[in-house]
Amino acid sequence: DTGVSQDPRHKITKRGQNVTFRCDPISEHNRLYWYRQTLGQGPEFLTYFQNEAQLEKSRLLSDRFSAERPKGSFSTLEIQRTEQGDSAMYLCASSSPGTTNYGYTFGSGTRLTVV
Amino acid sequence: AQSVTQLDSQVPVFEEAPVELRCNYSSSVSVYLFWYVQYPNQGLQLLLKYLSGSTLVESINGFEAEFNKSQTSFHLRKPSVHISDTAEYFCAVTGSSGSARQLTFGSGTQLTVLP
């Protein structure tokens, strides 16, 4: 168990460019979540996968955002035509379905800066 | 839907003094409650959680939190803090039923331990 991995750790991009982030969850976790955290705030839920199915999306996830989890393992989050307001830390988390030891494990995040 | 209020955005405290970080939640359903800690430029680490059973839960590094259903609170306490406890602390809630179970976070409390 190597934890939840996110790549890259940091990304600086020009406004209008597309960016893609990757998350590798804990292998036995079938649930995967994306959150966004802006400076001075707590993380906000973006979207949730159970296996390869995207079951829920927040209203924060505009049409410029798309997430996939093609084989129920790693996931990608793409932002098209980035805007300065997209600058944030993007966090990925995975969880196990059991209720007796319920918990989420977060990755270290990808910090996006749009200039 | 759930919401979380962390009443103090910043808590300065001297080393070896006790500390309490306050968290209140709102929910129309039964909940699971969590405290996470975040060090600069890192992801979230689970500190402790309440799922069921004893309302007092403890972490391995001396923190404890008590679930108070009547007051809808889950305050975090430590009897004697160390410099290394300096970090941002987030309280989070999720419904205990339903499949998605995304976390709703408070806005965080920055704990600064002074020498």
Tab-separated table of C-alpha atoms in Angstrom:
chain	number	residue	atom	x	y	z
A	1	ASP	CA	0.000	0.000	0.000
A	2	THR	CA	1.759	3.101	-1.284
A	3	GLY	CA	-1.097	5.480	-0.576
A	4	VAL	CA	-2.814	7.772	-3.048
A	5	SER	CA	-0.456	9.240	-5.660
A	6	GLN	CA	-1.074	12.406	-7.622
A	7	ASP	CA	0.876	13.736	-10.557
A	8	PRO	CA	2.139	16.361	-11.125
A	9	ARG	CA	2.645	17.993	-7.739
A	10	HIS	CA	2.729	21.443	-9.275
A	11	LYS	CA	1.506	22.820	-12.597
A	12	ILE	CA	1.846	26.336	-13.926
A	13	THR	CA	-0.091	27.064	-17.079
A	14	LYS	CA	-1.128	30.035	-19.145
A	15	ARG	CA	-4.740	31.063	-19.218
A	16	GLY	CA	-6.595	29.289	-21.989
A	17	GLN	CA	-4.421	26.173	-21.982
A	18	ASN	CA	-5.676	22.689	-21.153
A	19	VAL	CA	-4.264	20.725	-18.228
A	20	THR	CA	-4.638	17.129	-17.079
A	21	PHE	CA	-3.963	15.678	-13.647
A	22	ARG	CA	-3.624	12.039	-12.683
A	23	CYS	CA	-4.576	10.193	-9.518
A	24	ASP	CA	-3.622	6.637	-8.587
A	25	PRO	CA	-5.752	5.455	-5.655
A	26	ILE	CA	-5.033	2.711	-3.161
A	27	SER	CA	-5.426	-0.466	-5.184
A	28	GLU	CA	-8.207	-2.083	-3.164
A	29	HIS	CA	-10.284	1.099	-2.935
A	30	ASN	CA	-13.122	1.170	-5.451
A	31	ARG	CA	-14.274	4.690	-4.621
A	32	LEU	CA	-12.376	7.706	-5.873
A	33	TYR	CA	-13.087	11.387	-5.234
A	34	TRP	CA	-11.783	14.684	-6.574
A	35	TYR	CA	-11.808	17.804	-4.437
A	36	ARG	CA	-10.667	21.371	-5.029
A	37	GLN	CA	-9.126	23.500	-2.303
A	38	THR	CA	-8.580	27.220	-2.677
A	39	LEU	CA	-6.391	29.289	-0.389
A	40	GLY	CA	-7.788	29.588	3.110
A	41	GLN	CA	-10.683	27.238	2.467
A	42	GLY	CA	-11.527	23.644	3.099
A	43	PRO	CA	-11.666	21.184	0.216
A	44	GLU	CA	-14.820	21.225	-1.898
A	45	PHE	CA	-16.221	18.102	-3.518
A	46	LEU	CA	-16.011	17.939	-7.307
A	47	THR	CA	-16.851	14.415	-8.405
A	48	TYR	CA	-17.013	10.769	-7.324
A	49	PHE	CA	-16.368	7.431	-9.024
A	50	GLN	CA	-17.330	3.959	-7.962
A	51	ASN	CA	-15.134	1.691	-10.035
A	52	GLU	CA	-15.251	3.192	-13.539
A	53	ALA	CA	-18.660	4.818	-13.157
A	54	GLN	CA	-18.859	8.538	-12.426
A	55	LEU	CA	-21.815	8.619	-10.082
A	56	GLU	CA	-21.922	12.179	-8.870
A	57	LYS	CA	-20.729	15.591	-9.994
A	58	SER	CA	-20.807	18.837	-8.072
A	59	ARG	CA	-22.208	22.018	-9.577
A	60	LEU	CA	-18.638	23.302	-9.191
A	61	LEU	CA	-17.649	21.025	-12.044
A	62	SER	CA	-18.317	23.270	-15.020
A	63	ASP	CA	-18.397	22.083	-18.616
A	64	ARG	CA	-14.681	22.851	-18.883
A	65	PHE	CA	-13.925	20.102	-16.373
A	66	SER	CA	-14.009	16.415	-17.201
A	67	ALA	CA	-12.951	13.414	-15.163
A	68	GLU	CA	-12.473	9.816	-16.158
A	69	ARG	CA	-11.596	6.542	-14.540
A	70	PRO	CA	-11.421	4.264	-17.567
A	71	LYS	CA	-10.593	0.919	-15.996
A	72	GLY	CA	-11.659	1.573	-12.446
A	73	SER	CA	-8.073	2.153	-11.370
A	74	PHE	CA	-6.357	5.514	-11.958
A	75	SER	CA	-8.327	8.652	-12.722
A	76	THR	CA	-7.656	11.815	-14.706
A	77	LEU	CA	-9.086	15.286	-14.251
A	78	GLU	CA	-8.874	17.591	-17.262
A	79	ILE	CA	-9.519	21.308	-17.271
A	80	GLN	CA	-10.002	22.904	-20.661
A	81	ARG	CA	-9.428	26.592	-21.427
A	82	THR	CA	-8.096	27.281	-17.952
A	83	GLU	CA	-9.043	30.503	-16.185
A	84	GLN	CA	-7.288	32.278	-13.326
A	85	GLY	CA	-10.115	31.217	-11.042
A	86	ASP	CA	-9.105	27.597	-11.584
A	87	SER	CA	-5.930	28.188	-9.576
A	88	ALA	CA	-6.231	25.862	-6.598
A	89	MET	CA	-5.007	22.639	-5.049
A	90	TYR	CA	-6.721	19.629	-6.610
A	91	LEU	CA	-6.953	16.730	-4.209
A	92	CYS	CA	-7.765	13.125	-4.930
A	93	ALA	CA	-9.005	10.688	-2.314
A	94	SER	CA	-9.972	7.040	-2.304
A	95	SER	CA	-11.987	5.004	0.154
A	96	SER	CA	-12.944	1.465	0.977
A	97	PRO	CA	-16.584	0.458	0.919
A	98	GLY	CA	-16.596	-1.228	4.315
A	99	THR	CA	-18.262	0.563	7.158
A	100	THR	CA	-16.381	-0.892	10.094
A	101	ASN	CA	-13.163	0.894	9.229
A	102	TYR	CA	-14.538	3.638	7.041
A	103	GLY	CA	-12.104	6.257	5.940
A	104	TYR	CA	-10.721	8.304	3.131
A	105	THR	CA	-7.069	8.521	2.132
A	106	PHE	CA	-5.979	11.700	0.407
A	107	GLY	CA	-3.131	12.250	-1.975
A	108	SER	CA	-0.693	15.137	-1.637
A	109	GLY	CA	-2.535	17.110	-4.278
A	110	THR	CA	-1.707	18.941	-7.496
A	111	ARG	CA	-1.281	22.671	-7.117
A	112	LEU	CA	-2.430	24.484	-10.248
A	113	THR	CA	-1.416	28.062	-10.936
A	114	VAL	CA	-2.985	29.770	-13.946
A	115	VAL	CA	-1.083	32.870	-15.087
B	1	ALA	CA	-27.009	17.910	2.694
B	2	GLN	CA	-24.531	18.673	5.433
B	3	SER	CA	-22.557	21.736	6.478
B	4	VAL	CA	-19.666	22.318	8.872
B	5	THR	CA	-18.725	25.433	10.809
B	6	GLN	CA	-15.305	25.816	12.332
B	7	LEU	CA	-15.704	28.699	14.679
B	8	ASP	CA	-12.088	29.816	14.878
B	9	SER	CA	-9.993	30.480	11.800
B	10	GLN	CA	-6.781	30.918	13.799
B	11	VAL	CA	-5.796	29.600	17.214
B	12	PRO	CA	-2.419	30.623	18.660
B	13	VAL	CA	-1.343	28.739	21.777
B	14	PHE	CA	1.848	28.338	23.751
B	15	GLU	CA	3.699	25.058	23.797
B	16	GLU	CA	2.504	22.596	26.463
B	17	ALA	CA	-0.785	24.477	26.896
B	18	PRO	CA	-4.153	22.791	26.220
B	19	VAL	CA	-6.110	23.574	23.077
B	20	GLU	CA	-9.641	23.109	21.775
B	21	LEU	CA	-10.591	23.520	18.118
B	22	ARG	CA	-14.320	23.881	17.713
B	23	CYS	CA	-16.480	22.238	15.090
B	24	ASN	CA	-20.244	22.328	14.674
B	25	TYR	CA	-22.143	20.549	11.957
B	26	SER	CA	-25.607	20.576	10.456
B	27	SER	CA	-27.276	17.526	8.971
B	28	SER	CA	-30.736	16.089	8.521
B	29	VAL	CA	-29.390	12.529	8.649
B	30	SER	CA	-27.037	10.524	10.827
B	31	VAL	CA	-23.423	11.384	10.246
B	32	TYR	CA	-19.844	10.232	10.329
B	33	LEU	CA	-17.378	12.874	11.532
B	34	PHE	CA	-13.695	13.362	10.832
B	35	TRP	CA	-10.785	15.593	11.727
B	36	TYR	CA	-7.998	15.990	9.199
B	37	VAL	CA	-4.661	17.771	9.568
B	38	GLN	CA	-2.845	19.494	6.713
B	39	TYR	CA	0.778	20.587	6.803
B	40	PRO	CA	1.982	23.239	4.318
B	41	ASN	CA	1.905	22.100	0.696
B	42	GLN	CA	0.704	18.645	1.638
B	43	GLY	CA	-2.510	16.695	1.371
B	44	LEU	CA	-4.846	15.862	4.204
B	45	GLN	CA	-4.009	13.297	6.849
B	46	LEU	CA	-6.749	11.663	8.881
B	47	LEU	CA	-6.384	12.506	12.557
B	48	LEU	CA	-9.416	10.733	13.979
B	49	LYS	CA	-12.969	9.773	13.126
B	50	TYR	CA	-16.310	9.031	14.708
B	51	LEU	CA	-18.397	6.353	13.012
B	52	SER	CA	-20.396	4.842	15.858
B	53	GLY	CA	-20.036	3.582	19.402
B	54	SER	CA	-18.124	5.568	21.997
B	55	THR	CA	-18.597	9.283	21.514
B	56	LEU	CA	-15.012	9.979	22.595
B	57	VAL	CA	-12.425	9.120	19.976
B	58	GLU	CA	-8.677	9.444	20.255
B	59	SER	CA	-5.708	9.713	17.918
B	60	ILE	CA	-2.291	8.164	18.391
B	61	ASN	CA	-0.644	11.537	18.962
B	62	GLY	CA	-2.722	12.707	21.893
B	63	PHE	CA	-5.679	14.437	20.231
B	64	GLU	CA	-9.229	13.515	21.146
B	65	ALA	CA	-12.659	14.585	19.963
B	66	GLU	CA	-16.095	14.081	21.417
B	67	PHE	CA	-19.238	13.648	19.360
B	68	ASN	CA	-22.106	15.549	20.962
B	69	LYS	CA	-25.300	14.832	19.069
B	70	SER	CA	-27.501	17.213	21.041
B	71	GLN	CA	-25.145	20.113	20.404
B	72	THR	CA	-24.189	18.888	16.922
B	73	SER	CA	-20.531	19.355	17.789
B	74	PHE	CA	-17.282	17.463	17.342
B	75	HIS	CA	-14.659	19.578	19.084
B	76	LEU	CA	-11.001	18.585	18.937
B	77	ARG	CA	-8.864	18.801	22.068
B	78	LYS	CA	-5.321	18.171	23.169
B	79	PRO	CA	-4.187	18.610	26.790
B	80	SER	CA	-0.620	19.664	25.920
B	81	VAL	CA	0.460	20.813	22.465
B	82	HIS	CA	3.868	20.639	20.807
B	83	ILE	CA	5.503	22.864	18.236
B	84	SER	CA	5.055	20.052	15.715
B	85	ASP	CA	1.265	20.313	16.076
B	86	THR	CA	1.354	23.587	14.140
B	87	ALA	CA	-0.819	22.941	11.075
B	88	GLU	CA	-4.258	23.535	9.567
B	89	TYR	CA	-7.020	21.374	10.971
B	90	PHE	CA	-10.206	20.551	9.095
B	91	CYS	CA	-13.414	19.101	10.452
B	92	ALA	CA	-15.480	17.102	7.962
B	93	VAL	CA	-18.841	15.333	7.880
B	94	THR	CA	-20.574	12.818	5.681
B	95	GLY	CA	-23.918	11.079	5.852
B	96	SER	CA	-23.775	7.598	7.293
B	97	SER	CA	-26.122	6.191	4.672
B	98	GLY	CA	-26.143	6.479	0.917
B	99	SER	CA	-23.551	5.369	-1.555
B	100	ALA	CA	-21.532	8.453	-2.413
B	101	ARG	CA	-20.506	9.703	0.998
B	102	GLN	CA	-18.460	12.628	-0.156
B	103	LEU	CA	-17.026	14.704	2.660
B	104	THR	CA	-18.166	18.222	3.454
B	105	PHE	CA	-15.387	20.233	5.067
B	106	GLY	CA	-15.248	23.244	7.293
B	107	SER	CA	-13.079	26.196	6.330
B	108	GLY	CA	-10.258	25.095	8.626
B	109	THR	CA	-8.515	26.275	11.785
B	110	GLN	CA	-4.864	27.249	11.685
B	111	LEU	CA	-3.268	26.084	14.922
B	112	THR	CA	-0.006	27.855	15.675
B	113	VAL	CA	1.993	26.602	18.646
B	114	LEU	CA	4.325	29.239	20.039
B	115	PRO	CA	7.543	28.474	21.947
